[in-house]
Short mmCIF file of N, CA and C in Angstrom, two decimals:
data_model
loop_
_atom_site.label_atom_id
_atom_site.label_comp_id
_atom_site.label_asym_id
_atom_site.label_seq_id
_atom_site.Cartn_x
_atom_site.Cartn_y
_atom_site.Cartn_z
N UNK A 1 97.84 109.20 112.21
CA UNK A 1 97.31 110.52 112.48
C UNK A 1 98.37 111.49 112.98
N UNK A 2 99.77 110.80 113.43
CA UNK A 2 100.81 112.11 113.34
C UNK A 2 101.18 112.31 112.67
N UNK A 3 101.23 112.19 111.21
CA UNK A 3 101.70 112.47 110.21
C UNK A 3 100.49 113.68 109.72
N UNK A 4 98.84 113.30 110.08
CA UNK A 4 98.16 114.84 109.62
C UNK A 4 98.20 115.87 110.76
N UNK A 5 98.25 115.40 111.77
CA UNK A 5 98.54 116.57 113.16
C UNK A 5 100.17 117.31 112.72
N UNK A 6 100.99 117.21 111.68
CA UNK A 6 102.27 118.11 111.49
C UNK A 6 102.16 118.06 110.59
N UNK A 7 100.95 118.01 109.51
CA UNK A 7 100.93 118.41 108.17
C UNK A 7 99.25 118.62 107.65
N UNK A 8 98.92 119.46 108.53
CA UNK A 8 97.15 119.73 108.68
C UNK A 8 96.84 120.47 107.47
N UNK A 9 97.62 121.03 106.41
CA UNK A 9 96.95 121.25 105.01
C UNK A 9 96.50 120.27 104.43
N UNK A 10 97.12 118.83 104.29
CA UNK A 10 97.14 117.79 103.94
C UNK A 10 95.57 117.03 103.95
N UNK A 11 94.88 117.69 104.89
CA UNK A 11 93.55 117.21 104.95
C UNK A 11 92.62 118.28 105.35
N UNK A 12 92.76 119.63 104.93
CA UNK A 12 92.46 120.57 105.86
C UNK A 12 90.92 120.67 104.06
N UNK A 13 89.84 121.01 104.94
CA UNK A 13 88.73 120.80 103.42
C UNK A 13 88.65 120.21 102.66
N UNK A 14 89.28 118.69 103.16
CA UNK A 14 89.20 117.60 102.18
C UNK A 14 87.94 116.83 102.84
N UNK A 15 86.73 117.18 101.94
CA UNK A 15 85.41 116.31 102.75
C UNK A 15 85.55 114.93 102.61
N UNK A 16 86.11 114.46 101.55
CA UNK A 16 86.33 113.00 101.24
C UNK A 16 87.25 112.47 102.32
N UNK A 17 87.36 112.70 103.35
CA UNK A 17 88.99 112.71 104.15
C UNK A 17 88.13 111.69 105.53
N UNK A 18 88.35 109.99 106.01
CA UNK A 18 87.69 110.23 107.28
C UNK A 18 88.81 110.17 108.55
N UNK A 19 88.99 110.70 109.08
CA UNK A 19 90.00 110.71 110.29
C UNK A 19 88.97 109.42 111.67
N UNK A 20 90.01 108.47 111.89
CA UNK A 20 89.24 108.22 113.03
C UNK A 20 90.29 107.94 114.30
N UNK A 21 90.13 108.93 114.96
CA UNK A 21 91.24 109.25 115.98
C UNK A 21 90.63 108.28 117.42
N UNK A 22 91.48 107.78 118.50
CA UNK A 22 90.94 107.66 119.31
C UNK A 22 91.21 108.74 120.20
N UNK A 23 90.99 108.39 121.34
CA UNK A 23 91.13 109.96 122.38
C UNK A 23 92.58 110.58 122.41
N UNK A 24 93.50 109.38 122.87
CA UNK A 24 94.76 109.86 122.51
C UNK A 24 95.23 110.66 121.53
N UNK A 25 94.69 110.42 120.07
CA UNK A 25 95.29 111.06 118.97
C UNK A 25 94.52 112.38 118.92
N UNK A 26 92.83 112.22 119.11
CA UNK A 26 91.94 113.21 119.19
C UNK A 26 92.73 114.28 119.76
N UNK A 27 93.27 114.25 121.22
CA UNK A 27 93.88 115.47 122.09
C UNK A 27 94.91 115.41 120.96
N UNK A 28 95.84 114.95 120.64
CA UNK A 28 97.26 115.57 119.54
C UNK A 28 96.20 116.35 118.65
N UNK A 29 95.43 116.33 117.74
CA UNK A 29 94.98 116.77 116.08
C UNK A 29 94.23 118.12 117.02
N UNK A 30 93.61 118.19 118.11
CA UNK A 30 92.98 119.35 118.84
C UNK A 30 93.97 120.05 119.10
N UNK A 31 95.38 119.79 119.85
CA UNK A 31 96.39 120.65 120.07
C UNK A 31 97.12 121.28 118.31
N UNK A 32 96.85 120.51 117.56
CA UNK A 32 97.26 120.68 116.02
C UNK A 32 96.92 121.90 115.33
N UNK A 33 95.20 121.89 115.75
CA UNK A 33 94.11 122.91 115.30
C UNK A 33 93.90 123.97 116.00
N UNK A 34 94.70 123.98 117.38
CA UNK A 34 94.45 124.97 118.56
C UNK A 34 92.87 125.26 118.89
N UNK A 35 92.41 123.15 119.02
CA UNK A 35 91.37 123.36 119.95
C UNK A 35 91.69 123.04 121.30
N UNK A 36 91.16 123.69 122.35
CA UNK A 36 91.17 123.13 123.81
C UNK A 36 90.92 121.78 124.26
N UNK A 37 91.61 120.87 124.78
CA UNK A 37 91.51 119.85 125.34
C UNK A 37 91.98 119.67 126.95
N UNK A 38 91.00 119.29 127.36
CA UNK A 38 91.68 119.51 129.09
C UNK A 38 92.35 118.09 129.84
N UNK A 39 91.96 117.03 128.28
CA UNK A 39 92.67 115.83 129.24
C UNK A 39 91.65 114.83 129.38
N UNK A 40 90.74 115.20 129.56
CA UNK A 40 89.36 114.15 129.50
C UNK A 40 88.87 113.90 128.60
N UNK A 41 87.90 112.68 128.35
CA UNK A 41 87.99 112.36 127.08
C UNK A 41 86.82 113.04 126.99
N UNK A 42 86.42 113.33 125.51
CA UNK A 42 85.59 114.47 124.85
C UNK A 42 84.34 114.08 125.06
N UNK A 43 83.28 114.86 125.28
CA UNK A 43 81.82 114.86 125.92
C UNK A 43 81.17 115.81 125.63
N UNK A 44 80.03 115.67 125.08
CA UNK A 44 79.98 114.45 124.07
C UNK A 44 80.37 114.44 123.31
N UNK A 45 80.80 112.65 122.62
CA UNK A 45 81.80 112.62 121.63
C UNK A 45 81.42 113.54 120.15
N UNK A 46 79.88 113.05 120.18
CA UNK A 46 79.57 113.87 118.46
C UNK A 46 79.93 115.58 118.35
N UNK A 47 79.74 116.07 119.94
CA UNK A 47 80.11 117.83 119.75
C UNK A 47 81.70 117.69 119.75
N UNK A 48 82.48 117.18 120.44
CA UNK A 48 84.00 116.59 120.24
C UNK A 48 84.32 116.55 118.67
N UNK A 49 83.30 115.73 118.33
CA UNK A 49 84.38 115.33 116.72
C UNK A 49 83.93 116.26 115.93
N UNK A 50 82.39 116.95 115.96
CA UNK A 50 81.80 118.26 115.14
C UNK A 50 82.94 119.14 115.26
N UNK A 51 83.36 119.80 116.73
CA UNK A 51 84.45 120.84 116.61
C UNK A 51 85.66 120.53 115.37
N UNK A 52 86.22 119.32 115.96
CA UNK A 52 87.26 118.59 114.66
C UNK A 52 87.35 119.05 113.68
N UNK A 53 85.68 118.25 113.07
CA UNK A 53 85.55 118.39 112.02
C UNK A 53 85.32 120.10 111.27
N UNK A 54 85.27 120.35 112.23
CA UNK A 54 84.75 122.02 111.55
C UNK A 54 86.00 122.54 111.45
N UNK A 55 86.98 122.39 112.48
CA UNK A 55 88.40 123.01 112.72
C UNK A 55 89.21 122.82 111.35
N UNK A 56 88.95 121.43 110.86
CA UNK A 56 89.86 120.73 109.51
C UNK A 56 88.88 120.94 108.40
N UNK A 57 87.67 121.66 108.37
CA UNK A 57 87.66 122.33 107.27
C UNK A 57 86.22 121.39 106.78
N UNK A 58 86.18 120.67 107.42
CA UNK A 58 84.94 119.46 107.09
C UNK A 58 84.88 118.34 106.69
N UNK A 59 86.16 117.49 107.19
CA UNK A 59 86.42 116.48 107.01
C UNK A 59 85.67 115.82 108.29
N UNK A 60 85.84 114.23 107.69
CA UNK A 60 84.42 113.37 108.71
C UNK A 60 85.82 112.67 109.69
N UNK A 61 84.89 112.80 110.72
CA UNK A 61 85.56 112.48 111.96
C UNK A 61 85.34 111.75 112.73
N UNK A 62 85.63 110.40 113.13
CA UNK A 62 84.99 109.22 113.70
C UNK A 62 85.66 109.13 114.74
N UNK A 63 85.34 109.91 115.85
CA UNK A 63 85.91 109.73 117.33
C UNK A 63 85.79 108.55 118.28
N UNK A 64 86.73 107.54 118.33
CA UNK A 64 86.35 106.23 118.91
C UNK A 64 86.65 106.02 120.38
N UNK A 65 85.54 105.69 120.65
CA UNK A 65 85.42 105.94 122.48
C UNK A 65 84.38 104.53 122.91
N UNK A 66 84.06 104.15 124.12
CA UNK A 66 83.03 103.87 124.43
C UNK A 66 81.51 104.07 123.86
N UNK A 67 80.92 105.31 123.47
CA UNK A 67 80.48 105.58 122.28
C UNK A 67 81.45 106.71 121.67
N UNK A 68 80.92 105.76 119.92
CA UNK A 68 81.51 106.92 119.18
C UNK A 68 80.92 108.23 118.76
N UNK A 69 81.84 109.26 118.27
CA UNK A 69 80.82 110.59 118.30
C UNK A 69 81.38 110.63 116.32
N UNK A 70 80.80 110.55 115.37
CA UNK A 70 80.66 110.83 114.21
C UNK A 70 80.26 112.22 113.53
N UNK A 71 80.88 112.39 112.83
CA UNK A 71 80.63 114.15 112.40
C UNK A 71 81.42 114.54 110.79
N UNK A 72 80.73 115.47 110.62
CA UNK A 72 81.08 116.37 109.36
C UNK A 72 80.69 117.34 109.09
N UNK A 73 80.90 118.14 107.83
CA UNK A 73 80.45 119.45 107.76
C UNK A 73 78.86 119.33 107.68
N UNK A 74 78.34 117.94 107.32
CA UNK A 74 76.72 117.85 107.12
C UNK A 74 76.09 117.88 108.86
N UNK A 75 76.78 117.39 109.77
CA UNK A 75 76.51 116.86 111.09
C UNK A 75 76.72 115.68 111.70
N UNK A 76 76.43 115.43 113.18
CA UNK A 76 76.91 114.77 113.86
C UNK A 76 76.24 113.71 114.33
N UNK A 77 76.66 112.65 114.86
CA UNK A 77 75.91 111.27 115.10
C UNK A 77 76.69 110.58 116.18
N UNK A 78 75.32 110.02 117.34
CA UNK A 78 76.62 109.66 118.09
C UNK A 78 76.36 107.42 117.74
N UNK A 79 77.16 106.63 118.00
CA UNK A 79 77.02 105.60 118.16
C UNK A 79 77.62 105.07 119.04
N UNK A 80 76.49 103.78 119.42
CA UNK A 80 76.90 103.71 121.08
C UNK A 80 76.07 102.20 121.24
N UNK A 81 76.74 101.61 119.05
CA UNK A 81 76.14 100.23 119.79
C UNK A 81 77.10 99.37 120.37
N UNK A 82 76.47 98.15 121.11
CA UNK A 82 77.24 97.48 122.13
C UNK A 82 78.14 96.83 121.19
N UNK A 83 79.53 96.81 122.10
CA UNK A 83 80.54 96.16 121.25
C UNK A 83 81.35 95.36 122.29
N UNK A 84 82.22 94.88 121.92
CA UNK A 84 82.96 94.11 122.96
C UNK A 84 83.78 95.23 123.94
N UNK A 85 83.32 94.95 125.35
CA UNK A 85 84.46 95.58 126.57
C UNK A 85 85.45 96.39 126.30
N UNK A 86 86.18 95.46 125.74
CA UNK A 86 88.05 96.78 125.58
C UNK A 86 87.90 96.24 124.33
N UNK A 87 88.41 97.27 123.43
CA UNK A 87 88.85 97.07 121.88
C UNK A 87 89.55 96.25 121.44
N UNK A 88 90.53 95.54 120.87
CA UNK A 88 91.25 95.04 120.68
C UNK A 88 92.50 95.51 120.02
N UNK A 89 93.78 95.77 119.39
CA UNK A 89 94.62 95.63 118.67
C UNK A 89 93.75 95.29 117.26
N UNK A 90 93.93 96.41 116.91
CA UNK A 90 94.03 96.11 114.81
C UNK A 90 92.38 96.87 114.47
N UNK A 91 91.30 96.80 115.82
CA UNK A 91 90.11 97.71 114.86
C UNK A 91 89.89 98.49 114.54
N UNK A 92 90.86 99.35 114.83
CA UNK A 92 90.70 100.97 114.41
C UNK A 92 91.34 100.60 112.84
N UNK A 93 92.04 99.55 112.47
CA UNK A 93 92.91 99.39 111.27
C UNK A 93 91.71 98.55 110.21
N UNK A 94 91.02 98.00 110.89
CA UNK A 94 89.50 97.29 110.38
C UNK A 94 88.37 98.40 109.94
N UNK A 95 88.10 99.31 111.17
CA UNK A 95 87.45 99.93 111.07
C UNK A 95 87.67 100.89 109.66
N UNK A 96 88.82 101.76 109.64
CA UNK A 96 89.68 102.53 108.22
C UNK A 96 89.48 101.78 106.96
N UNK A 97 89.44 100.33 106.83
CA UNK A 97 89.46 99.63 105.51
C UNK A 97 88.53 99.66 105.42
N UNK A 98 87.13 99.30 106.29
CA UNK A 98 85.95 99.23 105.96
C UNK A 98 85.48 100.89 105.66
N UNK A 99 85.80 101.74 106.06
CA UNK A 99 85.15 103.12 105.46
C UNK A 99 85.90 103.27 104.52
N UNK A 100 87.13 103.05 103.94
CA UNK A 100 87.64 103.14 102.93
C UNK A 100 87.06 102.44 101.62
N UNK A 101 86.68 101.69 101.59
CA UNK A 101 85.99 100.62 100.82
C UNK A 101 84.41 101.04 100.48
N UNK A 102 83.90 101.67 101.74
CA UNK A 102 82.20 101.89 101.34
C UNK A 102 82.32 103.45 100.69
N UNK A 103 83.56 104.08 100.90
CA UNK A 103 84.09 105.32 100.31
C UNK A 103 84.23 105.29 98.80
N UNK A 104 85.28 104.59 98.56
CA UNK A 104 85.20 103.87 97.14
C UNK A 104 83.62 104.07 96.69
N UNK A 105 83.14 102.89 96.90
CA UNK A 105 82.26 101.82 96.50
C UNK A 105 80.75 103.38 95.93
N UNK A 106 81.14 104.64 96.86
CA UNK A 106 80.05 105.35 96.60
C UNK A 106 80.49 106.32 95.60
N UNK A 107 81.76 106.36 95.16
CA UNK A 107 82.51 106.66 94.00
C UNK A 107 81.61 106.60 92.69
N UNK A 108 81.29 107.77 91.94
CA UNK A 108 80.66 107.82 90.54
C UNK A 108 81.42 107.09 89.65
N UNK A 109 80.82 106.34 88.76
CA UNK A 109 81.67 105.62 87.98
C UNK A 109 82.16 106.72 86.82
N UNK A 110 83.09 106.67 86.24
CA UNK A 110 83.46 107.28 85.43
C UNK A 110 82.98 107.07 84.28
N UNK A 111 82.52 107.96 83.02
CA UNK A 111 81.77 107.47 81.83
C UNK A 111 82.18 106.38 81.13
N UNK A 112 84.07 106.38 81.04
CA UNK A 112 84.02 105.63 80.22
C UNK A 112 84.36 104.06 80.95
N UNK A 113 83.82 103.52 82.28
CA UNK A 113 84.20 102.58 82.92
C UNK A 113 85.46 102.50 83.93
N UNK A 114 86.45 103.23 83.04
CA UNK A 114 87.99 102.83 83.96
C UNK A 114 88.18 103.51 85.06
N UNK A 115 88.32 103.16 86.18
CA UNK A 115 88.51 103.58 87.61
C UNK A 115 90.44 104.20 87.39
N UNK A 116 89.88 105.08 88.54
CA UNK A 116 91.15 106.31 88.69
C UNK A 116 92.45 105.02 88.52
N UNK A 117 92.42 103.80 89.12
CA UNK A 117 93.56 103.03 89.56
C UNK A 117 93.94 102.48 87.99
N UNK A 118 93.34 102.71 86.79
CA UNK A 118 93.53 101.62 85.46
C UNK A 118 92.63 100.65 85.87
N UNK A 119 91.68 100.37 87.10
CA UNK A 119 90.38 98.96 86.85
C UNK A 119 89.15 99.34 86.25
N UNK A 120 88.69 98.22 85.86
CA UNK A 120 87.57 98.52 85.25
C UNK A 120 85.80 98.51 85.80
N UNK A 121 85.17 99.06 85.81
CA UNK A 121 83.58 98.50 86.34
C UNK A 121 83.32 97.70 85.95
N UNK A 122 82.70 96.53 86.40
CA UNK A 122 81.86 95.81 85.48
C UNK A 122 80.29 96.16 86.02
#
């Protein structure tokens, strides 16, 4: 996410786009967009990641906190089911493959079968 916080065209009205920042990165991509952040973590998360998301044009925004606050140009959602204590190392990298994948997966097939990559549908 520092690579779109110093290159915010890059995802700026890309709805297909999901950013999932945790608080740390959240305050960088808010200082990016010249939204206000005072240091605390965002409350509530879904009006937190709505701003985001509205700031970048309407890209979906999965703010990961204690609960998460979810958002896009359609609206916001907060989730806040129970998960383990402290996060671990690597789920935010779990979390990205798995929306990447159900992202795909909701992908129109193309008429004549072949996916953007040269694969095929079956």
């Amino acid at each position: 996410l520092v690579m779109v916080a110093e290159n915010l065209p890059v995802v700026q009205g890309a709805a297909s786009i999901v950013l999932t920042p945790n608080v740390m990165e959240y305050r960088r991509l808010c200082a990016a967009v010249g939204l206000a952040s005072d240091g605390q973590p965002p409350t509530p998360p879904a009006d937190a990641a709505r701003a985001l998301s509205d700031a970048l044009g309407g890209v979906v925004v999965c703010l990961k906190g204690a609960t998460d606050g979810i958002a896009s140009a359609h609206g916001s959602h907060l989730c806040g089911e129970r998960g383990t204590p402290r996060r671990s190392g690597g789920l935010g990298d779990v979390l990205a493959g798995t929306l990447g994948a159900v992202a795909a997966w909701l992908q129109p097939a193309p008429p004549d079968g072949v996916g953007r990559g040269g694969f095929r549908l079956h």
